[in-house]
Coordinates of C-alpha atoms in Angstrom, one line a residue:
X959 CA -15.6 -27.2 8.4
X960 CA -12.3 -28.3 8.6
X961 CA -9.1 -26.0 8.7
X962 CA -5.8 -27.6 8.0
X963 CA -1.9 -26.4 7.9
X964 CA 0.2 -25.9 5.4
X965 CA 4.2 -25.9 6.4
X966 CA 6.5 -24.8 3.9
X967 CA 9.4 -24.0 5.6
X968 CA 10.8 -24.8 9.6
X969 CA 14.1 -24.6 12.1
X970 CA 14.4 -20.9 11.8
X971 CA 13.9 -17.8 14.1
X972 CA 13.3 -14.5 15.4
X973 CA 15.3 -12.6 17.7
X974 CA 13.4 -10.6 20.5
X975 CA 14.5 -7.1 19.5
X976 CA 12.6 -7.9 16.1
X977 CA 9.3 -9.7 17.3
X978 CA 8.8 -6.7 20.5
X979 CA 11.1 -3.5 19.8
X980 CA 8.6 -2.2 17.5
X981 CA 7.5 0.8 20.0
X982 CA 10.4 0.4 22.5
X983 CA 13.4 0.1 19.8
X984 CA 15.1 -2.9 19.5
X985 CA 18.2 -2.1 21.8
X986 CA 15.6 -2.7 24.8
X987 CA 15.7 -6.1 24.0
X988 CA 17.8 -9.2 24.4
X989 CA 19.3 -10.2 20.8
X990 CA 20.4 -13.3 22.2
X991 CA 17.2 -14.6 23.3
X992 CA 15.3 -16.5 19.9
X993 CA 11.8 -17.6 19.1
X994 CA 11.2 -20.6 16.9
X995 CA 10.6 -19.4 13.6
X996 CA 9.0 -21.4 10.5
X997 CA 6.4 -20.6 7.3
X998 CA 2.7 -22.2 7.5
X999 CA -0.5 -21.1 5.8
X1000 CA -4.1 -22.2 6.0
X1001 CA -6.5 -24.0 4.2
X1002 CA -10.6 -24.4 5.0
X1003 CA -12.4 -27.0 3.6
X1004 CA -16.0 -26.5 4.2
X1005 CA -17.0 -29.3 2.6
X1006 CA -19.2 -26.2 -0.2
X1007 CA -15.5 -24.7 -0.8
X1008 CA -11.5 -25.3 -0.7
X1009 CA -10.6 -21.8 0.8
X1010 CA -6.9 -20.4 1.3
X1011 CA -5.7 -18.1 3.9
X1012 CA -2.7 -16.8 1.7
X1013 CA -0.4 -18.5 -0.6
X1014 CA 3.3 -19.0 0.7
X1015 CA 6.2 -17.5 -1.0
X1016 CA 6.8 -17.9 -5.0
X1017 CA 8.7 -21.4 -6.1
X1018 CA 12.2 -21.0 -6.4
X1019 CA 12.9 -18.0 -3.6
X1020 CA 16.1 -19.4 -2.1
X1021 CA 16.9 -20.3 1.5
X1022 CA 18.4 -17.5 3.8
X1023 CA 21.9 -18.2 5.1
X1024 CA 21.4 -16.6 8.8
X1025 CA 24.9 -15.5 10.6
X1026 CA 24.9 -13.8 14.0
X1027 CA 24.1 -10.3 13.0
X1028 CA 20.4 -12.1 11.0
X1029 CA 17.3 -10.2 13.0
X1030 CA 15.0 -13.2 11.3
X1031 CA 15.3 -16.2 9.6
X1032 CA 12.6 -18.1 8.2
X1033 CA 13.9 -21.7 8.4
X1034 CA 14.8 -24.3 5.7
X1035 CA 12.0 -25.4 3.2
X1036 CA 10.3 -28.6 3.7
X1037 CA 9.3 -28.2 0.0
X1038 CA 7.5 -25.9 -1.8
X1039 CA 4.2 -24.4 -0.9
X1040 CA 2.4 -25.9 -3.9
X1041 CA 4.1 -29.1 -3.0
X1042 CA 2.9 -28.8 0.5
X1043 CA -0.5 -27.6 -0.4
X1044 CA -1.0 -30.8 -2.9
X1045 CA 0.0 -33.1 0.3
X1046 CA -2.8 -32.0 1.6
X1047 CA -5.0 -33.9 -0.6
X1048 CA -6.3 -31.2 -2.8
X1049 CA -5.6 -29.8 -6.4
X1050 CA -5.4 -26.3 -7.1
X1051 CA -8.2 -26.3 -9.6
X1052 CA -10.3 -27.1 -6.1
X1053 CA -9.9 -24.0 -4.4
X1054 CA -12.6 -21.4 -5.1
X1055 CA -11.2 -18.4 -3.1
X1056 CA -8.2 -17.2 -1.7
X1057 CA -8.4 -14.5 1.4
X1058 CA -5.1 -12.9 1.4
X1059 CA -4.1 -11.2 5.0
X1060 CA -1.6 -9.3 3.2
X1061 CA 0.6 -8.1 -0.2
X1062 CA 4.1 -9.4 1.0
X1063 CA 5.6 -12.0 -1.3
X1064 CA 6.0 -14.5 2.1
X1065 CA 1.7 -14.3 1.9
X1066 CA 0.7 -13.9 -1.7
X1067 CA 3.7 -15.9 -3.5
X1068 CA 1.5 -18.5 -5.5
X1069 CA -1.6 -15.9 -6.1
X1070 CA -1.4 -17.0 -9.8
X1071 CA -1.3 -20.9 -9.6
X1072 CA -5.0 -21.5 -8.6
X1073 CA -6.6 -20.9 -11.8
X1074 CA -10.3 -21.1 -10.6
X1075 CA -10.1 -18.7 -7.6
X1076 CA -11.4 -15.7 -6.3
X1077 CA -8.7 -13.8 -4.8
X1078 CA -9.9 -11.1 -1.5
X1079 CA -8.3 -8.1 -0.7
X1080 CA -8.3 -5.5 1.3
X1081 CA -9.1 -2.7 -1.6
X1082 CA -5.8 -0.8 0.2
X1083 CA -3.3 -3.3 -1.2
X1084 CA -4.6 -3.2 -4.5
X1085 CA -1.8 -1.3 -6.2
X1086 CA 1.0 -3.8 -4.6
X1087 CA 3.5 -4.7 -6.6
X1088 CA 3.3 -8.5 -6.0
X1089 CA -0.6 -8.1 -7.1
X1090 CA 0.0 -6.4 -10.5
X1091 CA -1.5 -8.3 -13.5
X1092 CA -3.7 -10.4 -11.5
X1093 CA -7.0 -10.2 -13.0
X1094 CA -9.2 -12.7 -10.7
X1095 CA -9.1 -10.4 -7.7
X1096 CA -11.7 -9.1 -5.6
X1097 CA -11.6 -5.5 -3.6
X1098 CA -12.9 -6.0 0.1
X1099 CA -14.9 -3.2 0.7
X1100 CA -15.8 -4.5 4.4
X1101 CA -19.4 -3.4 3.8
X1102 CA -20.9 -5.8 6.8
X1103 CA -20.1 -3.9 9.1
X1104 CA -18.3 -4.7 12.7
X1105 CA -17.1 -7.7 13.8
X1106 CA -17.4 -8.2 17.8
X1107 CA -14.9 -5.4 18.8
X1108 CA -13.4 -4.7 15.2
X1109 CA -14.6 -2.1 13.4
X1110 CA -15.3 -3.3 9.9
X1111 CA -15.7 -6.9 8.4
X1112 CA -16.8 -8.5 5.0
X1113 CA -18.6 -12.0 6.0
X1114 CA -16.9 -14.2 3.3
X1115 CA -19.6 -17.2 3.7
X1116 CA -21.2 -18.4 6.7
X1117 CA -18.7 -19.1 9.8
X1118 CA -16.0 -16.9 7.8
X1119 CA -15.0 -13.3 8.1
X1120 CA -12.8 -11.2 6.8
X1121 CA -11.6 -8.3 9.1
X1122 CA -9.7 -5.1 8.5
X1123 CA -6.9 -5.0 11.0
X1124 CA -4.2 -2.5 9.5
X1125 CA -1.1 -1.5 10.8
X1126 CA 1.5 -4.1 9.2
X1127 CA 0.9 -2.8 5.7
X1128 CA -2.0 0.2 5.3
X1129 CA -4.1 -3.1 4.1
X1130 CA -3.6 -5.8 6.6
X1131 CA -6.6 -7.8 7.4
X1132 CA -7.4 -10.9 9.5
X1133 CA -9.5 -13.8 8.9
X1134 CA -12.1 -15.4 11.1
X1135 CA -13.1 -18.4 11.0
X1136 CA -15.8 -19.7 13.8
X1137 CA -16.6 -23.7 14.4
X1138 CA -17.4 -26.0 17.0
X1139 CA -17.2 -23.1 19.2
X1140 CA -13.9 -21.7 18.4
X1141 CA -12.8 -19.0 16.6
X1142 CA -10.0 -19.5 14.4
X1143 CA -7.9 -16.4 13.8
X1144 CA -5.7 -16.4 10.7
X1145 CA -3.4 -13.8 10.9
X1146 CA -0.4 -12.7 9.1
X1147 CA 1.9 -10.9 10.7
X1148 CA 0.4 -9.5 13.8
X1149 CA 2.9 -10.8 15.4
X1150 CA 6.2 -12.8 14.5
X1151 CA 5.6 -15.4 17.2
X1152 CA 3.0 -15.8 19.8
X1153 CA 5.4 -15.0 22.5
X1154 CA 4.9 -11.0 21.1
X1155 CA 0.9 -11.5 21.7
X1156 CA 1.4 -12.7 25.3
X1157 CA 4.2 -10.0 26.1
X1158 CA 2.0 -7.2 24.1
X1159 CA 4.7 -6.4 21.9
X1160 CA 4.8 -5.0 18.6
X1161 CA 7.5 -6.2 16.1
X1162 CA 9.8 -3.8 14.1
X1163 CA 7.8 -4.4 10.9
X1164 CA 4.7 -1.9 10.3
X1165 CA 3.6 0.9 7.8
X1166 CA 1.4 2.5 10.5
X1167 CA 2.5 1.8 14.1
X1168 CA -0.3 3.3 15.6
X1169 CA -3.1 1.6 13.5
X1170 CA -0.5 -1.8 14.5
X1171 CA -1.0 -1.1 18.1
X1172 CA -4.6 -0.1 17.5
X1173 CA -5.4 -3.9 15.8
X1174 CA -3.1 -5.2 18.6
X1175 CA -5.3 -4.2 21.7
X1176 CA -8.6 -5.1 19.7
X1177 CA -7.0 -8.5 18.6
X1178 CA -6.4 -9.2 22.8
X1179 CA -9.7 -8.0 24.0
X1180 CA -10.9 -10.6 21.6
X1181 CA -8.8 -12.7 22.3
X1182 CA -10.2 -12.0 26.2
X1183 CA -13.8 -12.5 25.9
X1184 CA -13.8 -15.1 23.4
X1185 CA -12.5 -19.2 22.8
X1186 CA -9.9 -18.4 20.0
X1187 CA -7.3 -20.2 18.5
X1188 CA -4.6 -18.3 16.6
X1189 CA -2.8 -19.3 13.5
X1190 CA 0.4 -17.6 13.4
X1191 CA 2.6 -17.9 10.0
X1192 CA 6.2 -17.2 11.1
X1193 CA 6.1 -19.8 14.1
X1194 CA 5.8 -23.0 14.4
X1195 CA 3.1 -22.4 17.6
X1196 CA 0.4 -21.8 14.5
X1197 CA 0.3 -25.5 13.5
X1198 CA 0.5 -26.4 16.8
X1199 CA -2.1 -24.3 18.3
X1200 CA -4.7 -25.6 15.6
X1201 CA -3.3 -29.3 15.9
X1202 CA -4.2 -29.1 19.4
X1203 CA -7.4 -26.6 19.3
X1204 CA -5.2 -24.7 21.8
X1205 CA -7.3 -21.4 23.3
X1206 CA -5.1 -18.4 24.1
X1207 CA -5.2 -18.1 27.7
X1208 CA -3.1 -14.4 27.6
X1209 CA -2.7 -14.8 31.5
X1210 CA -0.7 -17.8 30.9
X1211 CA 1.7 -17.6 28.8
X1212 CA 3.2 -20.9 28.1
X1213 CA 7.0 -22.0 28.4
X1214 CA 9.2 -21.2 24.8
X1215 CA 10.3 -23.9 22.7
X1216 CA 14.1 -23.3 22.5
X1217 CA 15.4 -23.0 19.4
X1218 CA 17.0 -25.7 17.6
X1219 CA 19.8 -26.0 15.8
X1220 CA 20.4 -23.8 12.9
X1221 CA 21.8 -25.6 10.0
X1222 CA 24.5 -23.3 8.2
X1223 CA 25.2 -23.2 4.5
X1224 CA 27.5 -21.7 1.6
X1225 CA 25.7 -18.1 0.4
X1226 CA 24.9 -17.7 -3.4
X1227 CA 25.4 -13.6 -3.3
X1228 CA 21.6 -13.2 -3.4
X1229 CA 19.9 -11.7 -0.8
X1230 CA 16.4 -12.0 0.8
X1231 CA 14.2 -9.1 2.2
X1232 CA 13.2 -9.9 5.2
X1233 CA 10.1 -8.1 5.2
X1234 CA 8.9 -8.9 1.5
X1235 CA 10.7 -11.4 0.0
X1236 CA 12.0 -9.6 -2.6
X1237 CA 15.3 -11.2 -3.8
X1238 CA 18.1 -9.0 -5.3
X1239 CA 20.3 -11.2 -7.2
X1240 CA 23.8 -9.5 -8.0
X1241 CA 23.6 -10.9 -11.9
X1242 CA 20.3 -8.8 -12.7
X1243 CA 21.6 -5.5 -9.9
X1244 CA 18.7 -3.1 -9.9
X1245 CA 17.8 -0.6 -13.3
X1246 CA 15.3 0.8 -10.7
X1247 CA 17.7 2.6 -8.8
X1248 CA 20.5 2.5 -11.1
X1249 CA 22.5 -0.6 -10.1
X1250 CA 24.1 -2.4 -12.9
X1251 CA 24.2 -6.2 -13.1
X1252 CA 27.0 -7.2 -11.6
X1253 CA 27.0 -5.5 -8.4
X1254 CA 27.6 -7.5 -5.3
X1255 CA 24.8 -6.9 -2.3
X1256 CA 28.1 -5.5 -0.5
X1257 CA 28.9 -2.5 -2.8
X1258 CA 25.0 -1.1 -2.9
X1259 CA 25.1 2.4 -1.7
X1260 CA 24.1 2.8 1.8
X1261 CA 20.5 4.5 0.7
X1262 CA 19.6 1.9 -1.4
X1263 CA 16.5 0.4 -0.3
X1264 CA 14.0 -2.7 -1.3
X1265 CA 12.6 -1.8 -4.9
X1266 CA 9.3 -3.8 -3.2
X1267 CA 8.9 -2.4 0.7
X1268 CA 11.7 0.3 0.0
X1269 CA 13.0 -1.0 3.6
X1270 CA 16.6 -0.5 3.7
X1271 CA 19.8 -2.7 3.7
X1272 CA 19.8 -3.8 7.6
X1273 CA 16.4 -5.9 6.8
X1274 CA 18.3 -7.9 4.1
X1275 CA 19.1 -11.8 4.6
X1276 CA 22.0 -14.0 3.2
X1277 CA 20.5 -16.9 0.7

């Protein structure tokens, strides 16, 4: 087995009230102090099967322009994710299943451009948005029961598991993979950066915060009594964790990364959810809620929300 990283986008960040004030609020946190920030997914070559762990975000969502008010940013793209899959070595016509950790559009973005691919879910997520008219999927059921300390589990193929972890969305789920003595945790968005695992903090971003703190305490005690190595997607500490079969020691945090320096550019008037990646674009507006093409970001009224996540205004970037 070999499992491989695929970075889509880098130099970004997250401030500290967003990656921890999920329980505490975010004013108990410093907003000045940043995490590296970035976009990688994962790919398992078992030599049988070309497997995905989630599929990066759709081609053409634009670059956020991040200002000193941004809570995230997710960095500038080193190219597409189909471009950065297809460095890899591999052509989509290869991969024979996708396990998708969750619905948001920053996970399941290129669902559609794998033609020969069996797509997993968590039956919960089914009636997503970003999953309608998808025909290849299947529901996870989790029908093999528990998984070490977790609950429920669907064994995928031998060494790889797929594990109900909820709390992000109603549907989020994990993925285990186990080699050479390791186990390989593919996650979503457990956490924004691995800073929030060693802390145990919870970010601001959850449908169920007491099912997120639930998958959070079972995701350490793992962590605790077994060699893992966890793949991140929002940081670059994913592909530098499995680069270096790095084992989470959680009583030894290491030393940040400081953040580098963020490159600024002219905005377009489109704006990025943060939590979805749904992308209002002031030419189209919204006929959803009522807003005409035409209408700057600026002038939506204060109750508008994400047609997607229905998160409100505050969790909108710049592009």
């Amino acid at each position: 087995m070999i499992i491989k990283a695929i970075n889509f986008r880098k130099n970004g960040f997250s401030t500290q009230p967003f990656a921890f004030g999920g329980e505490e609020g975010m004013d108990k946190f410093d907003f000045s102090v940043r995490y590296r920030s970035g976009l990688t997914n994962y790919l398992i070559d078992t030599g049988d099967e070309v497997i995905l762990v989630d599929t990066g975000l759709p081609a053409g969502t634009p670059e956020e322009v991040p200002d000193e008010k941004t809570l995230i940013y997710t960095g500038r793209d080193i190219s597409s994710y189909m471009d950065a899959f297809q460095a890899l070595g591999y052509r989509p016509e290869q991969v024979t299943r996708i396990l998708l950790t969750h619905k948001h559009a920053d996970h399941s973005g290129e669902l559609r451009s794998f033609p020969n691919a069996k797509i997993y879910v968590n039956e919960e997520e089914l009636s997503a948005e970003e999953l309608k008219g998808i025909d290849n999927i299947v529901p996870v059921k989790f029908t093999d029961g528990a998984y070490y300390n977790f609950p429920a589990c669907q064994k995928i193929t031998d060494g790889i598991y797929f594990i109900k972890a909820k709390g992000h969305t109603k549907g989020n789920s994990i993925i285990v993979a186990e080699n050479d003595g390791l186990f390989y945790m593919m996650h979503g968005d457990i956490t924004y950066t691995d800073e929030a695992l060693y802390a145990n903090k919870l970010s601001v971003v959850f449908e169920d915060i007491q099912a997120a703190r639930e998958t959070m305490d079972r995701i350490r005690a793992f962590i605790t009594a077994h060699p893992t190595v966890y793949l991140s997607t929002h940081t670059p500490l994913g592909a530098e964790n499995l680069e270096a079969k790095k084992v989470i020691d959680l009583n030894d945090p290491p030393a940040s990364i400081p953040v580098g320096e963020i490159t600024f550019k002219t905005a377009s008037g489109k704006y990025v959810c943060s939590v979805c990646g749904y992308v209002y674009d002031p030419e189209k507006g919204d006929d959803k809620q009522g807003i005409p093409a035409g209408t700057p970001f600026e002038e939506l009224p204060d109750d508008w929300h994400c047609p997607r996540c229905r998160k409100g205004k505050e969790k909108f970037n710049r592009a």
